[in-house]
Short mmCIF file of C-alpha atoms in Angstrom, two decimals:
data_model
loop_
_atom_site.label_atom_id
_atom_site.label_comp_id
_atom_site.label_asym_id
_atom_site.label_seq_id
_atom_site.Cartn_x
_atom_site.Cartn_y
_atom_site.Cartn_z
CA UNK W 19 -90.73 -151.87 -34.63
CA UNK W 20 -88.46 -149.16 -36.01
CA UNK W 21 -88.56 -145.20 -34.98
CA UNK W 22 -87.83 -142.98 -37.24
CA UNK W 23 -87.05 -139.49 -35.42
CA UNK W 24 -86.90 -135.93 -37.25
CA UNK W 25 -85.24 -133.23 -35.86
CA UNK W 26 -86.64 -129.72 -36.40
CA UNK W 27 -88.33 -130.63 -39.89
CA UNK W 28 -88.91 -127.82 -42.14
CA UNK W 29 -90.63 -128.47 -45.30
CA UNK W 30 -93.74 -129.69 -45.30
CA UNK W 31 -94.18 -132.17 -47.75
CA UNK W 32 -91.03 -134.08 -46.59
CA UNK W 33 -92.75 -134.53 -43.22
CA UNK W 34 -95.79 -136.08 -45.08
CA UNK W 35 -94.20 -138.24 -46.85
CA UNK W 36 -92.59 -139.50 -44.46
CA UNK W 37 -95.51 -140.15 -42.28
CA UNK W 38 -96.68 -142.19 -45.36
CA UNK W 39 -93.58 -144.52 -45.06
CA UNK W 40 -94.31 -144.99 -41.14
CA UNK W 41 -97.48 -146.15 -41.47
CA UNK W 42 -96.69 -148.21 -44.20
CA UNK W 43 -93.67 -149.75 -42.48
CA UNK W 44 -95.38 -149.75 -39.20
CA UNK W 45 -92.67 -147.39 -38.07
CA UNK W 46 -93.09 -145.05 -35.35
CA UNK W 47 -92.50 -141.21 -36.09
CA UNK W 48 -91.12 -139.03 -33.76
CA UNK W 49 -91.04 -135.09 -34.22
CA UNK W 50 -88.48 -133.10 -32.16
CA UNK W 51 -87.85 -129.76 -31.41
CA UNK W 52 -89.20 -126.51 -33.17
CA UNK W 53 -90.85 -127.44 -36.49
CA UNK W 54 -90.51 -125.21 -39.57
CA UNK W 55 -94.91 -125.74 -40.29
CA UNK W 56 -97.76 -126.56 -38.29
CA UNK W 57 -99.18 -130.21 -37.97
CA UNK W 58 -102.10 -129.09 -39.72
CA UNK W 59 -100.76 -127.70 -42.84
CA UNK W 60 -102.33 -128.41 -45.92
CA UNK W 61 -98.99 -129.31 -47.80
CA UNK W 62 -98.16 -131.70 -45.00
CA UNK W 63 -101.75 -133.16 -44.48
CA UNK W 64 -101.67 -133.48 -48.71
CA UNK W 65 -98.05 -135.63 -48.59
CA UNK W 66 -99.57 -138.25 -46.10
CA UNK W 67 -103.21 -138.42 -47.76
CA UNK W 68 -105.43 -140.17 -45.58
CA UNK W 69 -102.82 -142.23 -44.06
CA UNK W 70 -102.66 -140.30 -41.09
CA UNK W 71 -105.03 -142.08 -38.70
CA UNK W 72 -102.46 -144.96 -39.13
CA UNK W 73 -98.91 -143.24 -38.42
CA UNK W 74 -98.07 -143.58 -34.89
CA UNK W 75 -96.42 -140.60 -34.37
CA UNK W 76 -95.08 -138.58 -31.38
CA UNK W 77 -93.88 -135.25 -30.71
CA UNK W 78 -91.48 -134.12 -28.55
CA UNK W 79 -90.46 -130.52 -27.43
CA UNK W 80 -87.10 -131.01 -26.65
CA UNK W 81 -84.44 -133.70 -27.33
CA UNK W 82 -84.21 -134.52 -23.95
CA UNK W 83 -87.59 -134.84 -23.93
CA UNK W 84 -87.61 -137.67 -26.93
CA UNK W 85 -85.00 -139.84 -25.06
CA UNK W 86 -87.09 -139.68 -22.23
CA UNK W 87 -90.29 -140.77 -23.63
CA UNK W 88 -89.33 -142.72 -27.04
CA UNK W 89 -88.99 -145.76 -26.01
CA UNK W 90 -86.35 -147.06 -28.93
CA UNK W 91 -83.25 -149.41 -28.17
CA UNK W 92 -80.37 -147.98 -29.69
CA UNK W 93 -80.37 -144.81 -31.70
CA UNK W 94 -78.68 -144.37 -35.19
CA UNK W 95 -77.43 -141.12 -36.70
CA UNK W 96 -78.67 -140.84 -40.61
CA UNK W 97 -75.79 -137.85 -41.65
CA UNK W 98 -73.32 -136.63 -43.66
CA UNK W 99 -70.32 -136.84 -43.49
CA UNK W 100 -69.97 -140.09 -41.46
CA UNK W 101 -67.01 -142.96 -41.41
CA UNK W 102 -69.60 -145.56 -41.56
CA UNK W 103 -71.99 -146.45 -44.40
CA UNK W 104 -75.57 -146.80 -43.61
CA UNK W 105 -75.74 -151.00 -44.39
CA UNK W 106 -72.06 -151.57 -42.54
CA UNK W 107 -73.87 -151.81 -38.73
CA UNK W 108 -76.69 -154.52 -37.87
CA UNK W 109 -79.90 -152.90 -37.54
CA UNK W 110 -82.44 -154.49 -34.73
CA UNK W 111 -85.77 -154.46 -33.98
CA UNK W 112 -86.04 -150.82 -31.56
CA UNK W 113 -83.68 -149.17 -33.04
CA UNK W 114 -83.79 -145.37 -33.81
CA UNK W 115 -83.12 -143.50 -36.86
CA UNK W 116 -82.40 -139.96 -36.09
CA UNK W 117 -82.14 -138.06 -39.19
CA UNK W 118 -81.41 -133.44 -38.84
CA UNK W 119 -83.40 -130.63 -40.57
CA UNK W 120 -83.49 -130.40 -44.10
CA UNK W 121 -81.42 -127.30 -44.34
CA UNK W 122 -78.78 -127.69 -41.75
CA UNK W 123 -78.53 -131.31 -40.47
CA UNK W 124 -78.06 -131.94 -36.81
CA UNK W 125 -76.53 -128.88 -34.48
CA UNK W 126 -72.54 -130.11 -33.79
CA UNK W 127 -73.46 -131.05 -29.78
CA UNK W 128 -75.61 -133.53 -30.75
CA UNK W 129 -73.27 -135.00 -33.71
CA UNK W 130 -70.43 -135.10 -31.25
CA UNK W 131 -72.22 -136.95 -28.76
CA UNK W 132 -73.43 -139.66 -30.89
CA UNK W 133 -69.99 -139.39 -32.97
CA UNK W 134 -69.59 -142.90 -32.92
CA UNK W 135 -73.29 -144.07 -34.05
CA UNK W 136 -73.41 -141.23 -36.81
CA UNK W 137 -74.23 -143.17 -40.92
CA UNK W 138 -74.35 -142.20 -43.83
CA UNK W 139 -75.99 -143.09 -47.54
CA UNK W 140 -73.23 -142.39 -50.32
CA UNK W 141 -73.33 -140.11 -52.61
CA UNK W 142 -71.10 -140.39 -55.90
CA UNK W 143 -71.19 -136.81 -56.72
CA UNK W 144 -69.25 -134.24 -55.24
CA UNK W 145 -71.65 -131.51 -56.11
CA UNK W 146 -74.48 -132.75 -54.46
CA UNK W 147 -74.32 -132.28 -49.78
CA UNK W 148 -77.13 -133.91 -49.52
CA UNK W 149 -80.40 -136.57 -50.10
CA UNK W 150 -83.93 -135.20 -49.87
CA UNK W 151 -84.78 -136.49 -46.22
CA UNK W 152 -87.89 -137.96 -47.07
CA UNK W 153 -85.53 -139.97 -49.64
CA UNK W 154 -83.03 -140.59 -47.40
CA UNK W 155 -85.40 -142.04 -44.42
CA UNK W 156 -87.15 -144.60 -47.07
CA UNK W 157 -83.64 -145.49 -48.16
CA UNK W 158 -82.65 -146.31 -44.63
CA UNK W 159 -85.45 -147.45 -43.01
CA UNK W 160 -86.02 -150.20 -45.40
CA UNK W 161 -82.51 -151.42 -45.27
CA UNK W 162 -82.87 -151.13 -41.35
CA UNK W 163 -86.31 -153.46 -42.21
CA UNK W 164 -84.35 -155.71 -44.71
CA UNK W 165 -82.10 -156.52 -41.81
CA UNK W 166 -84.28 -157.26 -39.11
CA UNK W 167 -87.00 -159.34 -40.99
CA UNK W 168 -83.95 -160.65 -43.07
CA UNK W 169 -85.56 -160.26 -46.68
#
């Protein structure tokens, strides 16, 4: 099983839909820190439809807290700018994505800590910073899946 970890999400329907790729990739989701919505907003509860009974998802109040109790492997730092591409390390089965709010990625102390296990999905143009995250998790998480049931 993967985990898929958001720190501080802030928009809704990014959220849902990314509950809707856990539970269709039997992924486990893990919320962390201050959250820009409440779990039971409308926009978020609209993004997952009726999916929700099947995400397995987990929220934690602190970042110490979710390496405490997550229970992944090896984590793996979905950002930008990063000297390693998303598909150049071997995914396994435990592994963590971490991916940082929509608006400001991950705060520096945590990027310097994992400096070495940050990745990052291309992006041809120089006038785009950044993927949607709910784009960016389904674009990793399968190629994380792709690895480790080699399809």
């Amino acid at each position: 099983m993967l985990h898929v970890a958001l720190w501080e999400p802030e928009i809704p329907p990014n959220t849902g839909n990314v509950s809707r790729l856990c539970a269709a990739t039997g992924s486990r989701l893990h919320l962390i820190g201050k959250l820009g919505f409440s779990i039971d907003d409308k926009q978020l509860k609209r993004a997952g439809l009726d999916y929700w009974p099947h995400v397995d998802l987990h929220r934690h109040a602190t970042f110490a807290e979710f390496e405490r109790a997550a229970g992944y492997t090896r984590l793996w730092v979905v950002d930008n700018p990063a000297p390693c591409n998303y598909t150049s390390v071997s995914y396994r089965d435990g592994d963590c994505l971490l991916f940082g709010k929509e608006s400001t990625g991950l705060p520096p102390e945590l990027r310097e800590r994992f400096a070495e296990r940050i990745v990052s999905i291309p992006m041809f143009s120089p006038h785009v910073r950044s993927l949607n995250l709910s784009t960016a998790v389904g674009i990793a998480v399968y190629e994380a899946l792709r690895q480790v049931h080699g399809w």
